[in-house]
Short mmCIF file of C-alpha atoms in Angstrom, two decimals:
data_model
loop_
_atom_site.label_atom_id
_atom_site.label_comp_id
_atom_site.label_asym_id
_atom_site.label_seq_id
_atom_site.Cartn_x
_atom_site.Cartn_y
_atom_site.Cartn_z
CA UNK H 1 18.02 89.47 91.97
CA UNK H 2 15.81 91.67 89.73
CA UNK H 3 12.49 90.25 88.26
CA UNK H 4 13.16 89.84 84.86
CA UNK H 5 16.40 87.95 85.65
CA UNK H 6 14.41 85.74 87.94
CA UNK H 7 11.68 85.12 85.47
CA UNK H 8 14.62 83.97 83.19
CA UNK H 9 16.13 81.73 85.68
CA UNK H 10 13.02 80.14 86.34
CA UNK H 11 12.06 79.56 82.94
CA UNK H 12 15.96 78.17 82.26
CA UNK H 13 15.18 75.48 84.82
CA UNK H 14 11.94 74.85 83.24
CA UNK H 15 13.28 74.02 80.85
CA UNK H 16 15.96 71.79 81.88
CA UNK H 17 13.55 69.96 83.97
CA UNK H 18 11.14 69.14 80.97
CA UNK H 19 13.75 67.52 79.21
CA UNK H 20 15.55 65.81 81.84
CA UNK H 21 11.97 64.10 82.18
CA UNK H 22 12.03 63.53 78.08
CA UNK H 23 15.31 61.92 79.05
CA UNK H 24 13.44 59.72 81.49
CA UNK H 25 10.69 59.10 79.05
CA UNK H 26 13.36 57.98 76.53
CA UNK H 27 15.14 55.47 78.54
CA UNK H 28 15.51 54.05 82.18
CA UNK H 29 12.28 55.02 83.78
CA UNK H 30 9.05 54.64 82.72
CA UNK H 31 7.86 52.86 79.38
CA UNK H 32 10.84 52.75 76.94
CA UNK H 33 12.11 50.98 74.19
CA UNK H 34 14.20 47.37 75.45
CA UNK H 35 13.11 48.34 79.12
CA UNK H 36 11.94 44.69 80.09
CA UNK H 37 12.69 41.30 78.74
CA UNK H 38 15.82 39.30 78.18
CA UNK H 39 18.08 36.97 79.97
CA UNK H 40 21.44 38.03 82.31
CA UNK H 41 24.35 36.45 80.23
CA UNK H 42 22.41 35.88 76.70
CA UNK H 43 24.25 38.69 75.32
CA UNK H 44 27.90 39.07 73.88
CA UNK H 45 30.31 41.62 72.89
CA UNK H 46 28.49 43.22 69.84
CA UNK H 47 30.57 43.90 66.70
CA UNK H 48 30.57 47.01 65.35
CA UNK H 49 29.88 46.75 61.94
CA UNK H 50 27.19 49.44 61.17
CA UNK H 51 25.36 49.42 57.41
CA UNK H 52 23.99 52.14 54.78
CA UNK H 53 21.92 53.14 52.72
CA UNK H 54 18.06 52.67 51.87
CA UNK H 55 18.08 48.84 52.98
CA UNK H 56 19.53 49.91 56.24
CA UNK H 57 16.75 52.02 56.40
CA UNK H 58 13.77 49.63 55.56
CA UNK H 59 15.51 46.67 58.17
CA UNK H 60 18.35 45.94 55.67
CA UNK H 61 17.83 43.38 52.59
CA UNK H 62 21.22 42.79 51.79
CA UNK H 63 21.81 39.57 53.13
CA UNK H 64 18.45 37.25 52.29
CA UNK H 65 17.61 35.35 55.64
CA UNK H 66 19.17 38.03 58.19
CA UNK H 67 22.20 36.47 58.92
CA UNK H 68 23.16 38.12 62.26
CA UNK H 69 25.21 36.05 64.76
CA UNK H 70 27.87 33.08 63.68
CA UNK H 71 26.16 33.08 60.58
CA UNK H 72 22.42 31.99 61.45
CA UNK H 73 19.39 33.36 60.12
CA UNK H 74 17.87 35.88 62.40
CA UNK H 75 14.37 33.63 62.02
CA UNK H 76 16.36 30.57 63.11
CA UNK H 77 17.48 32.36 66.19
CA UNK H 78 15.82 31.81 69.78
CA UNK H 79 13.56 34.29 70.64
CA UNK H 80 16.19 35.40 73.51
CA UNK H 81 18.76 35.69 70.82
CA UNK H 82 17.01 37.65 68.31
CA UNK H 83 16.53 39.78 71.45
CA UNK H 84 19.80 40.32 71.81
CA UNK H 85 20.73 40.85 68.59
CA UNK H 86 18.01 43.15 68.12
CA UNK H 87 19.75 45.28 70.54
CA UNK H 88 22.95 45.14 69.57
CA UNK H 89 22.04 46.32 66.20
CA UNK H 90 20.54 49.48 67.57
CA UNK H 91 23.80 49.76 69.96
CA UNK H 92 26.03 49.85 67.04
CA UNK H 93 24.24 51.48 64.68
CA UNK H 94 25.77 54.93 63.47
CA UNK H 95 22.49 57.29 63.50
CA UNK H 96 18.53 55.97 63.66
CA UNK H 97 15.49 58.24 63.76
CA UNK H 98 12.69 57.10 66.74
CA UNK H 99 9.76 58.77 67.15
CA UNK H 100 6.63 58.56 69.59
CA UNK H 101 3.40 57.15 67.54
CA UNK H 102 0.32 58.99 67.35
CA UNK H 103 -2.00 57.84 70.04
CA UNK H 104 0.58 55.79 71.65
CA UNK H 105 3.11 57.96 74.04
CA UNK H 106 2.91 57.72 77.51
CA UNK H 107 0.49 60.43 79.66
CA UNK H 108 1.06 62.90 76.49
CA UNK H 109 4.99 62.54 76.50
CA UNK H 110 6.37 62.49 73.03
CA UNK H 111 8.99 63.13 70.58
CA UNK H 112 10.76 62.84 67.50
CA UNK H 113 14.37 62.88 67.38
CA UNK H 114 16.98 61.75 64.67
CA UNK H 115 20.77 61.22 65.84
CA UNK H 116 23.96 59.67 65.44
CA UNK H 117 26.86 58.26 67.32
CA UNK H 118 29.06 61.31 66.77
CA UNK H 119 26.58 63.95 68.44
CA UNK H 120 24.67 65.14 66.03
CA UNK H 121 20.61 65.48 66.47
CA UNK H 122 17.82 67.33 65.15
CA UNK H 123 14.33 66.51 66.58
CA UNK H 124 11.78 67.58 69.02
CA UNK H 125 9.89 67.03 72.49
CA UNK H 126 6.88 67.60 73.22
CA UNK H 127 6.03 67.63 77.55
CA UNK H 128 2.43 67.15 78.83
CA UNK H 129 1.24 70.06 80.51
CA UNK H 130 4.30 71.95 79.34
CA UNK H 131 4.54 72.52 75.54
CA UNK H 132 7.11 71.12 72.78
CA UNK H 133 10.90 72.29 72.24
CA UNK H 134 12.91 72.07 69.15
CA UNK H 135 15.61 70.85 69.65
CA UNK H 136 19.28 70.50 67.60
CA UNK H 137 22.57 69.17 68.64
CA UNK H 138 26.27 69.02 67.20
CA UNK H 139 29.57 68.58 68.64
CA UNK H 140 29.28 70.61 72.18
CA UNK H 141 26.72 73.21 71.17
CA UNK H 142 22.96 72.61 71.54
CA UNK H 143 20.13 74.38 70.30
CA UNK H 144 16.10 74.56 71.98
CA UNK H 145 13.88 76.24 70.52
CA UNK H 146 10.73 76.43 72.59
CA UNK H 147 6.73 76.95 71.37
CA UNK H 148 4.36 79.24 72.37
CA UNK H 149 3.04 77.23 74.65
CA UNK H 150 6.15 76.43 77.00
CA UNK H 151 7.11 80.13 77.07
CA UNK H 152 3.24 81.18 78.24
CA UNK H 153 3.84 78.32 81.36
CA UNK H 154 7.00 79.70 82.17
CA UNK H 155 7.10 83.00 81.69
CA UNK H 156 3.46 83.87 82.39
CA UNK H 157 0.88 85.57 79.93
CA UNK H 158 1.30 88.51 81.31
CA UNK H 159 4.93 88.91 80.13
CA UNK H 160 3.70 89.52 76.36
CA UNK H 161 6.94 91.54 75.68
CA UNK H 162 9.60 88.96 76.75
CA UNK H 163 7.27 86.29 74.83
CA UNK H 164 7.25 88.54 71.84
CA UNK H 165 11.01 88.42 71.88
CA UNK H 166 11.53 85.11 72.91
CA UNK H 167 8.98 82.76 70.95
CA UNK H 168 10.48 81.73 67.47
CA UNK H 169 13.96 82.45 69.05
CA UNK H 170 16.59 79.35 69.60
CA UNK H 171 18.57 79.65 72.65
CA UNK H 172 22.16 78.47 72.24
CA UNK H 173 24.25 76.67 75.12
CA UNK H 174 27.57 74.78 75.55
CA UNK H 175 27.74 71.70 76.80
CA UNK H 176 29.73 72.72 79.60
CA UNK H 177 26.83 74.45 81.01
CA UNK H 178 25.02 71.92 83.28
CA UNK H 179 21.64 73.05 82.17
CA UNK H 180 22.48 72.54 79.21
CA UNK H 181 24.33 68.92 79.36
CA UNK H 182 21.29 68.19 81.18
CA UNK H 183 19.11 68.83 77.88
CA UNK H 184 22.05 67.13 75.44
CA UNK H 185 21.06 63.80 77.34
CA UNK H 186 18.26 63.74 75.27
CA UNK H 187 20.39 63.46 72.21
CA UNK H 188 23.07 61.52 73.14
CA UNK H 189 22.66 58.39 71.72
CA UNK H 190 24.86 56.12 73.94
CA UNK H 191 22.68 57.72 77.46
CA UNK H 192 19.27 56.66 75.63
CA UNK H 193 20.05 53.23 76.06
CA UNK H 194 22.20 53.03 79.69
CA UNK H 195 19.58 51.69 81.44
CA UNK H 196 17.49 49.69 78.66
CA UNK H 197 18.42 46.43 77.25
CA UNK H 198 17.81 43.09 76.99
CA UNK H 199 20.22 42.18 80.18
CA UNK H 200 17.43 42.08 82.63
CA UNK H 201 16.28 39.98 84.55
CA UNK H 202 16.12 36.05 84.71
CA UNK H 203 12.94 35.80 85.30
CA UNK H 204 11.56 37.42 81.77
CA UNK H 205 9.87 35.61 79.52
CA UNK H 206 10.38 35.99 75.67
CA UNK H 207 8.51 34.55 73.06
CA UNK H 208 8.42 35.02 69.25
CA UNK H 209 5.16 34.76 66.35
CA UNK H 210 5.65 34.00 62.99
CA UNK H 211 6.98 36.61 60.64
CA UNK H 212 4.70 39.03 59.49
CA UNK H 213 5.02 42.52 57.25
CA UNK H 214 5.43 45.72 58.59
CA UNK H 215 5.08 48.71 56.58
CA UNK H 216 6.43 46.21 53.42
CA UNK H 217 8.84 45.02 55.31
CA UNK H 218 9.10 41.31 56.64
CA UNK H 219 9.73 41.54 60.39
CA UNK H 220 9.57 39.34 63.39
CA UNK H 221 7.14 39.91 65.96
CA UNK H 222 8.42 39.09 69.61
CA UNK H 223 6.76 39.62 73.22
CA UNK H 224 8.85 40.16 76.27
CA UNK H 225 7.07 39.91 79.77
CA UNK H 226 8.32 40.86 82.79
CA UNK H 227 5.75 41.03 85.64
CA UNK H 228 3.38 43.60 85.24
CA UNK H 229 5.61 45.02 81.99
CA UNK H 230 4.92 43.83 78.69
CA UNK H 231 7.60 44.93 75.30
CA UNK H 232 6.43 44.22 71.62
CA UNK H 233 9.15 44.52 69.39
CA UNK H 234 9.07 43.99 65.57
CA UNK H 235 12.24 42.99 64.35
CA UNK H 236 13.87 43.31 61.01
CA UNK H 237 13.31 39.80 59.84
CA UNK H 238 16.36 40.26 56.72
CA UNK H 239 19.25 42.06 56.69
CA UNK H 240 20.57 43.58 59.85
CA UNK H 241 18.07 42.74 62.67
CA UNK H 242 17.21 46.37 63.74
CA UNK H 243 14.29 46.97 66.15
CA UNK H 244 11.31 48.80 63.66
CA UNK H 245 8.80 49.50 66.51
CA UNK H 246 8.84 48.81 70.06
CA UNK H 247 5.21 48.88 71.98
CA UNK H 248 5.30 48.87 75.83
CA UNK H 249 3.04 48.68 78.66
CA UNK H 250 4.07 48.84 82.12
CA UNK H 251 2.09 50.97 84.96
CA UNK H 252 -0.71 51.56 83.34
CA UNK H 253 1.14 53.74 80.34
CA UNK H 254 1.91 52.69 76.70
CA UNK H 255 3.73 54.32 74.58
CA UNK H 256 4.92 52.92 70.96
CA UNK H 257 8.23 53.96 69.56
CA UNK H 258 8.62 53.72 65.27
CA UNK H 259 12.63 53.00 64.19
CA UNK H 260 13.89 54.12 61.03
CA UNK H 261 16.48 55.78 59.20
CA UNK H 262 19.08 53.72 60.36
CA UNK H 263 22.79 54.79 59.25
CA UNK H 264 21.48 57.80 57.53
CA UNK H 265 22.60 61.38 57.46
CA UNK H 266 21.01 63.30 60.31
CA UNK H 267 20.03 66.65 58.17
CA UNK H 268 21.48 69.06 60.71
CA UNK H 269 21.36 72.92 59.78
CA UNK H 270 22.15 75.66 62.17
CA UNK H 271 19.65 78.18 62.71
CA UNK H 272 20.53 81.76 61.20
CA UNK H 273 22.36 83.91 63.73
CA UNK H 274 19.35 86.29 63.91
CA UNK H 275 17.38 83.72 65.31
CA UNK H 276 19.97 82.57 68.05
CA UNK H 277 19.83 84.04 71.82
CA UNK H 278 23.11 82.88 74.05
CA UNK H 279 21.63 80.76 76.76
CA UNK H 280 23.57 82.72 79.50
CA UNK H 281 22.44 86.10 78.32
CA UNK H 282 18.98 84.95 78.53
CA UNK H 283 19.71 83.27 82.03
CA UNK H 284 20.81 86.72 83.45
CA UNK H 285 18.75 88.71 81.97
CA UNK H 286 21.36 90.50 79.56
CA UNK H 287 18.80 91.78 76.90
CA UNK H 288 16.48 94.12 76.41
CA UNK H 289 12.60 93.45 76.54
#
């Protein structure tokens, strides 16, 4: 194999690797949003129903109260309950945005993304130690557009003419390539919540505060503890109870997680062909530096 088409390999699986671990950092392992609290058998077949519009956005205030399951007000609810219908709003929800908060994203992992149930995503990642990638999704093609930075780390700073070409360029894959599915996880909005939920374990303990405003909104403040792991989530005390923010602590890491633009247009637009390079081309090394 000849050096540059090494050099592209290896920065290929660079890349792949960085956002398998934004996948991590997302869901399953590590702090995420939903990854402790709640009780085995608490939760029930959720209904998709799935609301628009501004109100959707803000937590919902079309119904006054929250009415959310048989007809009870989401501040009647048990704590446990208005944990699991907390999550089953963001389950059936057709598109949310969630993004990382300043200050609060676990050992320098964060990201912004914006996506919907059908596969569309625009957003970005940012991986400590490795720089940030761009990143846009739709149907089976995906889109990364790495910074400076990541390109430097992988390709070296000695490779200022391969940077030069590559660094403001979007590299284009199918989902059919593994690499690439690899990176989709990271948009795929049923995979970011596999491993989360409030089905854990019977031995978490939930509690809930009075309501309190967030950000103008009226929300419900409740604290899920699971042995060493502690969730804060601020619920949408009217209207659909969506989760707004999500704070967790577990292993020494916190990161804090901002929900909004629930059952809104994700503003996709493909990037102009000039600015496209085909994934496999750059994996082989089938351009010119």
């Amino acid at each position: 194999m000849n050096r540059a088409r090494a050099r592209h390999r290896a920065a290929t699986a660079a890349l792949a690797a960085g956002l398998a671990f934004g996948t991590a950092g997302c869901a399953g392992s590590g702090p995420s949003p939903f990854a402790s609290g709640g009780f085995e058998g608490q939760g029930s077949e959720a209904d998709p129903s799935g609301t628009g519009g501004d109100d959707a956005a803000q937590g919902g205030e079309n119904d006054e109260g929250g009415e959310s399951r048989e007809g009870v007000a989401t501040v009647d609810l048990s704590p446990e309950e208005i944990s699991v219908a907390s999550y089953e709003a963001l389950l059936t929800a057709e598109s949310l945005r969630m993004a990382t908060t300043e200050g609060m994203s676990a050992a320098g992992f964060s990201f912004d993304l914006h996506l919907d149930r059908a596969g569309t995503c625009v957003g970005s990642v940012t991986m400590p130690g490795m720089g940030s990638v761009e990143l846009l999704m739709r149907d089976d093609s995906v889109w990364m557009k790495p910074d400076t930075e990541f390109w430097e780390l992988t390709a070296g700073t000695d490779e200022q003419a391969l940077i030069g070409l590559l660094d403001g360029s979007y590299l284009l894959a199918d989902t059919s390539d593994p690499e690439a599915a690899e990176m989709a996880e990271v948009c795929d909005y049923d995979t970011l919540w596999e491993d989360s939920g409030p089905g854990g374990s019977a031995e978490a303990n939930v509690t809930a505060d009075e309501v309190t405003d967030h950000d103008g909104v009226p929300v419900i403040p409740l604290t899920e503890r699971e042995g060493d792991e502690v969730t804060e989530i601020l619920v949408a005390a009217e209207g659909e109870p969506y989760p707004l923010l999500v704070r967790t602590w577990t292993d020494g890491m916190a990161m804090e997680v901002a929900f909004s633009g629930w059952n809104e247009p994700v503003p996709f637009e493909e990037p102009p062909a000039d600015q496209v390079l085909d994934m496999s081309d750059f994996r082989d090394g089938g351009f010119a530096v």
